[in-house]
Coordinates of C-alpha atoms in Angstrom, one line a residue:
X804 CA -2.2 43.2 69.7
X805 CA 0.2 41.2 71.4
X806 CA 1.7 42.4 74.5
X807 CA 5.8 41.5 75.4
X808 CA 5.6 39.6 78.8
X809 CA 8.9 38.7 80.3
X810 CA 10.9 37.2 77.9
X811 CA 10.5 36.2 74.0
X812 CA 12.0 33.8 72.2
X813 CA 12.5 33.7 68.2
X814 CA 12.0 30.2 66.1
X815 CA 12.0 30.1 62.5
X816 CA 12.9 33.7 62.6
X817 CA 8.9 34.5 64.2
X818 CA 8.9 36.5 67.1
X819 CA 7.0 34.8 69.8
X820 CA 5.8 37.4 72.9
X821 CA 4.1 36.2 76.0
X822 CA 1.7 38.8 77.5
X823 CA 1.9 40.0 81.1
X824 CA -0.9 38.5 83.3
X825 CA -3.5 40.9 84.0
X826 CA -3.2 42.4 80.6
X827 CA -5.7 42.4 77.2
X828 CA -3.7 40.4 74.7
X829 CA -5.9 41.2 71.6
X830 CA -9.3 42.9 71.1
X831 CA -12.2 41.2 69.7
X832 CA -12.4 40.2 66.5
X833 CA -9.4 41.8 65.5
X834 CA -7.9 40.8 62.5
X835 CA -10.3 37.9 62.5
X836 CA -12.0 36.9 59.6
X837 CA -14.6 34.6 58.9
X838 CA -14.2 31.0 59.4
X839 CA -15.6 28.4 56.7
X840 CA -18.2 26.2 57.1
X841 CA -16.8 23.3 59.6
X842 CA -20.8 21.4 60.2
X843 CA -24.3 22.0 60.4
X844 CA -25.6 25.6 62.0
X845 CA -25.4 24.6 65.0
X846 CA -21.9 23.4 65.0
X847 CA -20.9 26.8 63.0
X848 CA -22.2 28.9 65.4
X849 CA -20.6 27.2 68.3
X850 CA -17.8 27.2 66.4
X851 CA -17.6 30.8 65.2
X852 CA -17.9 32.5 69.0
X853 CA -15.9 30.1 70.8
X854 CA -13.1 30.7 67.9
X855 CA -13.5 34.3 68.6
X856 CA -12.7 33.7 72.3
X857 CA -9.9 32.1 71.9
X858 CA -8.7 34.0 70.0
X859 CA -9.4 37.1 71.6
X860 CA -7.7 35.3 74.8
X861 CA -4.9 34.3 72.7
X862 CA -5.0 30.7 73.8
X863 CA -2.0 29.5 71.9
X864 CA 0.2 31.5 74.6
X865 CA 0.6 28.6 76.7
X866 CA 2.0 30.9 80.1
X867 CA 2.8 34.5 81.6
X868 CA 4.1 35.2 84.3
X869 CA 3.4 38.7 87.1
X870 CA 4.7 39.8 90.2
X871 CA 2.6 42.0 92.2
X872 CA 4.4 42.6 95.1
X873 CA 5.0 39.0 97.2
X874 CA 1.9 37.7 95.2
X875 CA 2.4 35.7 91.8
X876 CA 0.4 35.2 89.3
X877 CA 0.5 32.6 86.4
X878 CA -2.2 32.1 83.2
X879 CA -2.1 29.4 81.7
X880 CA -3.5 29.9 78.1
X881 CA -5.2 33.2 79.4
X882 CA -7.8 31.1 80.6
X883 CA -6.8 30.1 84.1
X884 CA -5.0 31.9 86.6
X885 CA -3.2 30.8 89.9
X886 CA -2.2 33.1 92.2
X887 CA 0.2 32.5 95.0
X888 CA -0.5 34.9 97.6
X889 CA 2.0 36.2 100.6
X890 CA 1.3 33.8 102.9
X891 CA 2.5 31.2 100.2
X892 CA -1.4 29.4 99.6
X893 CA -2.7 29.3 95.9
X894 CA -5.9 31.0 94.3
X895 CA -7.3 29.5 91.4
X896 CA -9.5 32.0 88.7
X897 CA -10.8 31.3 85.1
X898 CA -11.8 33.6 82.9
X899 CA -15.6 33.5 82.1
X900 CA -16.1 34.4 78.4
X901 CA -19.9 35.4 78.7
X902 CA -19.2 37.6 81.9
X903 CA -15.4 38.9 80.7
X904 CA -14.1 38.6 83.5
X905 CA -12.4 36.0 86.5
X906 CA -14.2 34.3 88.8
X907 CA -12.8 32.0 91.7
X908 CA -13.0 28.2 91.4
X909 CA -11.6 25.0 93.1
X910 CA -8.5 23.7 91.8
X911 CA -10.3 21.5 90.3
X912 CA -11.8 23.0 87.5
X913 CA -7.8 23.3 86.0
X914 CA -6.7 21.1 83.7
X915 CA -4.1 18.7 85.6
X916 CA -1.1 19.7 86.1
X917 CA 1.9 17.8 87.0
X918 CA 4.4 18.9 88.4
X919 CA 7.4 15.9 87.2
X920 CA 7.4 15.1 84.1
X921 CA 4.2 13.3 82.7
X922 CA 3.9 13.0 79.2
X923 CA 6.5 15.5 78.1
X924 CA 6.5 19.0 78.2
X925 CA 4.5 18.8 74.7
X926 CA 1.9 17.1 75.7
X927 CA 1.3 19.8 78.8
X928 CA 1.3 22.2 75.6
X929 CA -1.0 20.5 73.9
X930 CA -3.1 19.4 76.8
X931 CA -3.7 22.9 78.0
X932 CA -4.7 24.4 74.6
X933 CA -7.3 21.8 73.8
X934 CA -8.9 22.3 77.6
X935 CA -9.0 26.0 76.8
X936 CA -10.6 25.4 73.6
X937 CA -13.1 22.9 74.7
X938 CA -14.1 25.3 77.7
X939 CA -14.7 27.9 75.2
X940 CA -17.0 25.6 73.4
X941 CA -18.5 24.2 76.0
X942 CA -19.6 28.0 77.0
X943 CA -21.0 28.8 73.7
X944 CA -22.7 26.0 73.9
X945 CA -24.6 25.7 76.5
X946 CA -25.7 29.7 75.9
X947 CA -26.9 28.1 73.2
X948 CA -28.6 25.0 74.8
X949 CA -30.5 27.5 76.6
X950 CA -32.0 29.0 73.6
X951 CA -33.6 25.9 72.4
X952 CA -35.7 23.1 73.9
X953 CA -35.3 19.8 74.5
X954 CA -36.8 18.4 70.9
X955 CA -34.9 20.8 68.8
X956 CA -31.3 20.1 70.6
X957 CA -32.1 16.4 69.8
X958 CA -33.6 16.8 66.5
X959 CA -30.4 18.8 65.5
X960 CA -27.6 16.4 67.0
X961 CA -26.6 19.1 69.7
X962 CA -24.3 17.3 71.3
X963 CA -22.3 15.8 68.6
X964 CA -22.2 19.8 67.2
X965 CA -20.7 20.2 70.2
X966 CA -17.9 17.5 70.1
X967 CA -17.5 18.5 66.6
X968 CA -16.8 22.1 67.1
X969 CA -14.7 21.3 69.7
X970 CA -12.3 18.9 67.6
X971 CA -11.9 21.4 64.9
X972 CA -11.2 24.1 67.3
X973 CA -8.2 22.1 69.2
X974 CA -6.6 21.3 65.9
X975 CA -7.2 24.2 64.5
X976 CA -5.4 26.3 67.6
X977 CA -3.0 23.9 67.9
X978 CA -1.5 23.5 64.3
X979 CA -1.1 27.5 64.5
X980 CA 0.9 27.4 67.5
X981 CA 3.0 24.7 66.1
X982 CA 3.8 27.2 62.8
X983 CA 5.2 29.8 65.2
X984 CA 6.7 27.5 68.0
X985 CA 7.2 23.9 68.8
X986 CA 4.9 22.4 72.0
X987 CA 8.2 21.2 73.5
X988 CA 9.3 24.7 73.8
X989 CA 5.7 26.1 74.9
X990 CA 5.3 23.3 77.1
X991 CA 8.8 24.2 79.1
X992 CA 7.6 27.9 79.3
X993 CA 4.6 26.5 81.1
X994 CA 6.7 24.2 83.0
X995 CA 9.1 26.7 84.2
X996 CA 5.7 29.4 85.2
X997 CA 4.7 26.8 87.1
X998 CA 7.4 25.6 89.1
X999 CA 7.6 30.0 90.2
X1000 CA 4.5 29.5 92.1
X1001 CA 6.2 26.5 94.0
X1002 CA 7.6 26.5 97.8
X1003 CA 10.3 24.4 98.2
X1004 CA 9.3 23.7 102.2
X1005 CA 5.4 22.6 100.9
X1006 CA 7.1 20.6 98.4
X1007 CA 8.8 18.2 100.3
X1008 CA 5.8 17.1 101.9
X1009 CA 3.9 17.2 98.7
X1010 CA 6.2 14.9 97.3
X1011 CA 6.0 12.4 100.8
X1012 CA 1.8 12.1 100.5
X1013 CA 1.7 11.6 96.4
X1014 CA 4.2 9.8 94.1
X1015 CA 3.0 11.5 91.3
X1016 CA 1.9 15.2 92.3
X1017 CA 0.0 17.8 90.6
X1018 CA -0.5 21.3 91.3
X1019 CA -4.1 20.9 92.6
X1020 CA -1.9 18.3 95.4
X1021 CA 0.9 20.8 96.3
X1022 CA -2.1 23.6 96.4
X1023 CA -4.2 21.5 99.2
X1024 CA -0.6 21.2 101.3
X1025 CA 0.1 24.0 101.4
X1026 CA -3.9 25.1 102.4
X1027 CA -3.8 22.8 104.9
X1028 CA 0.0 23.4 106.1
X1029 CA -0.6 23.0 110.3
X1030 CA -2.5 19.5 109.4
X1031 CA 0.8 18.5 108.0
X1032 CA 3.6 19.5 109.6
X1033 CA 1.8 18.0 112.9
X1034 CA 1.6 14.6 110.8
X1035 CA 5.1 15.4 109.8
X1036 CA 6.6 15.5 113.2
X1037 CA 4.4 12.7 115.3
X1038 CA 4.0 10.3 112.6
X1039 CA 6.5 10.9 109.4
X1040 CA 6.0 7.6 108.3
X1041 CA 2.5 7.6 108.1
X1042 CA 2.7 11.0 105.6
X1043 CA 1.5 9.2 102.5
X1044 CA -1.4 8.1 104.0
X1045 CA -2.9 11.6 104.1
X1046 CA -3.7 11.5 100.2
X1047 CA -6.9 8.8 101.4
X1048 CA -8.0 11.3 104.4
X1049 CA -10.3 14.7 104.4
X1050 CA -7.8 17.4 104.5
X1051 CA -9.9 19.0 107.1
X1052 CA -8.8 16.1 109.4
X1053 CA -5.0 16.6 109.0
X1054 CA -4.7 19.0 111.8
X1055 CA -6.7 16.6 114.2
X1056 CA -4.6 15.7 117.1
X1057 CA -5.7 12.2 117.8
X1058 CA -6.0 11.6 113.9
X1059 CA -4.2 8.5 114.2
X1060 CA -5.2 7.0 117.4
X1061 CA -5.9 3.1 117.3
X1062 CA -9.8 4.5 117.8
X1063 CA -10.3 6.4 115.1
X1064 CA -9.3 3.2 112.7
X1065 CA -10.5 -0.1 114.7
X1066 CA -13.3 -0.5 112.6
X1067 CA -13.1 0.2 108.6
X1068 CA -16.6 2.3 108.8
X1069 CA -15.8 5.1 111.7
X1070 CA -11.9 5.4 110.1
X1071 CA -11.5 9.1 109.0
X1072 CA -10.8 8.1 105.7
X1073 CA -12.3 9.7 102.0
X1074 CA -15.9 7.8 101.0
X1075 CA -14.9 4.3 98.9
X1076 CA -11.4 4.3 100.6
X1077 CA -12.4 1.7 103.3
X1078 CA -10.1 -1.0 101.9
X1079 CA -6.9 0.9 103.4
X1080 CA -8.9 1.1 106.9
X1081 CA -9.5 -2.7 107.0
X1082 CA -5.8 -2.5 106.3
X1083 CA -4.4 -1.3 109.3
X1084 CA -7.5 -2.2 112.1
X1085 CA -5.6 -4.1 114.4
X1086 CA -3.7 -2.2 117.0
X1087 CA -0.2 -3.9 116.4
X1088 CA -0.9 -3.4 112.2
X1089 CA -0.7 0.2 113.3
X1090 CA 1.9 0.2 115.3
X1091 CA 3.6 -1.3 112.3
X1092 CA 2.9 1.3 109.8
X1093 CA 4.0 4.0 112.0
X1094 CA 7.0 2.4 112.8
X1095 CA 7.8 1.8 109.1
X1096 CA 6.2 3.7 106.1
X1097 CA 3.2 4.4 105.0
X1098 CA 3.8 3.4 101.0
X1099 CA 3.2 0.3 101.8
X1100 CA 0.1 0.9 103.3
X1101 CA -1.3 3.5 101.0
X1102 CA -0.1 1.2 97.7
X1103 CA -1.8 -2.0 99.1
X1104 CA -4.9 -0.8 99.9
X1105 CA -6.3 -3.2 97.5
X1106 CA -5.6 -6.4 99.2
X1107 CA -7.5 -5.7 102.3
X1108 CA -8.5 -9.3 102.1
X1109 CA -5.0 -10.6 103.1
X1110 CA -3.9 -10.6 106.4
X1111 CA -2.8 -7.2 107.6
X1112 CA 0.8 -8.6 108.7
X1113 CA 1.2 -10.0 105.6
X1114 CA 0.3 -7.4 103.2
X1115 CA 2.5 -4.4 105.8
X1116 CA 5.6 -7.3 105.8
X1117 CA 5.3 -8.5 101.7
X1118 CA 7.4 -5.3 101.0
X1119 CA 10.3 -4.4 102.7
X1120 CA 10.1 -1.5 104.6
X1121 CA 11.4 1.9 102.9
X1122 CA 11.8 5.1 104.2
X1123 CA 9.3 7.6 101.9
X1124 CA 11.3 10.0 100.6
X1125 CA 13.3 7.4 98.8
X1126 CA 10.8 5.8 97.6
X1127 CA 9.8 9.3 96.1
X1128 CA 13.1 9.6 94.8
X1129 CA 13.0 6.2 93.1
X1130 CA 9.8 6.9 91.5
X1131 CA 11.3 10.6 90.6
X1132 CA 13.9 9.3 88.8
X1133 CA 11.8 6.5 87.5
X1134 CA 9.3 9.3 85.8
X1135 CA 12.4 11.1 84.1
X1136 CA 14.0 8.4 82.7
X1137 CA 10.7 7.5 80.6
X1138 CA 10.3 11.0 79.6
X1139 CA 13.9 11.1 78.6

């Protein structure tokens, strides 16, 4: 049974409902018949209980929306949730078929999730129902991987069962949601629940430290808000150069002292991002970045070989936030 969330739309004359988060959007097995024969046993089986959770999660509606008090909560194909609480940080949940119920994970374990346009609003459609699918297969499988030992997995091509259960399932899901509404339109619904979660504040700096943000960026900003506004007010320009350092070192007062970065293997940088330290080693290179922007630095990490005056001074200097907006506009005019 489908539930009316906030709004509904009509195309072709089909009503299409989204369900209020927090709600059941269709029992079990209701109204579900069997499916044919898509492989071998193995691949059925998958197949058949992973359909039934999708189903039964109603995967092919793409977002809902709920306010509960100054918290909000978005799912995203009733299969992960983000909550934005009071104090304006975001919680991530996904719904654990074998358990039926949320648990808590990292933003990570979403699918990604720009927050510009990147693809098209029907590829984030898309996208989103065949990561829902293939975590519902990837459940019943391994319930089922469990069940069996190593020689009877291999003898019986488990893992291609697995791939090919998964295939079937995404096309299968999304040429149903395209009967009753195009991805274009699902994938602005999305769009749109996602952008309610955002604060415009933590989005300013979110757009400074990555030209290309996703949620899972504007969700470690605003975790980690002190760390950046004291960037933000000693060292603007050096903002972008936080997407290459430990969050839990943002709020660190002498995080940019000459110190903490004269030698590539003490920098306070993430593991394998040494090249932007050998950058910027030398007192006056820093001075340099400080004084100019960070882009530049945080772009060119790659030729750490060249001369650090040279690679700072083979781009002229740009204030960040134009860059960002150059690279904004850039994005929208190849989606459009």
């Amino acid at each position: 049974m489908t539930r009316v969330g906030l709004f509904e739309t009509h195309w072709q004359s089909r009503p299409i409902a989204f369900g209020r988060s927090n709600e059941p959007v269709r029992k079990t097995g209701e109204s579900l018949t069997d499916r044919a024969s898509v492989g071998g046993p193995v691949c059925n089986a998958v197949y058949r209980v992973a359909h039934e959770w999708a189903y039964s999660r109603f995967v092919t509606s793409v977002a809902a929306v709920s306010h509960h008090g100054d918290a909000v909560a978005v799912e995203l194909c009733h299969t992960w949730r983000i909550t934005r609480t009071a104090n304006g940080a975001l919680d991530f949940a996904r719904w654990a078929p074998l358990e039926q119920t949320w648990q808590n994970v990292a933003a990570s374990a979403l699918p990604d999730l720009p927050l510009f346009g990147s693809g098209g609003r029907p590829e984030l459609a898309k996208r989103l129902i065949d990561d829902a699918c293939t975590w519902y297969v990837n459940a019943a499988g391994e319930a089922l991987r469990l069940s069996m030992s190593d020689f009877m997995r291999e003898a019986c091509g488990f893992d291609s069962a697995i791939r090919l259960a998964a295939d079937v399932l995404k096309q299968d899901r999304v040429r149903h949601k395209i009967r009753f509404e195009p991805l274009s339109s699902a994938g602005a619904v999305a769009g749109a629940a996602l952008w309610s979660l955002i604060d415009r504040d933590h989005l300013k700096a979110v757009c400074r430290i990555h030209s290309r943000p996703m949620v899972q960026d504007y969700a470690v900003v605003a975790a980690h808000d002190a760390g950046v506004r004291r960037v933000s007010d000693e060292h603007p320009n050096l903002l972008p150069l936080l997407r290459e350092i430990p969050p839990t070192q943002w709020n660190d007062p002498n995080l940019f002292a000459h110190y903490r970065w004269k030698e590539a293997t003490i920098a306070p940088v993430r593991t394998g991002r040494r090249a932007i330290a050998a950058v910027i080693h030398e007192r006056s290179t820093l001075r340099i970045a400080k004084a100019n922007d960070g882009w530049v630095v945080a772009e060119n990490r790659s030729h750490c070989n060249a001369a650090p005056h040279a690679v700072l001074n083979s781009i002229r200097p740009r204030v960040a936030s134009a860059y960002t907006t150059a690279e904004r506009e850039s994005s929208h005019g190849q989606e459009g």
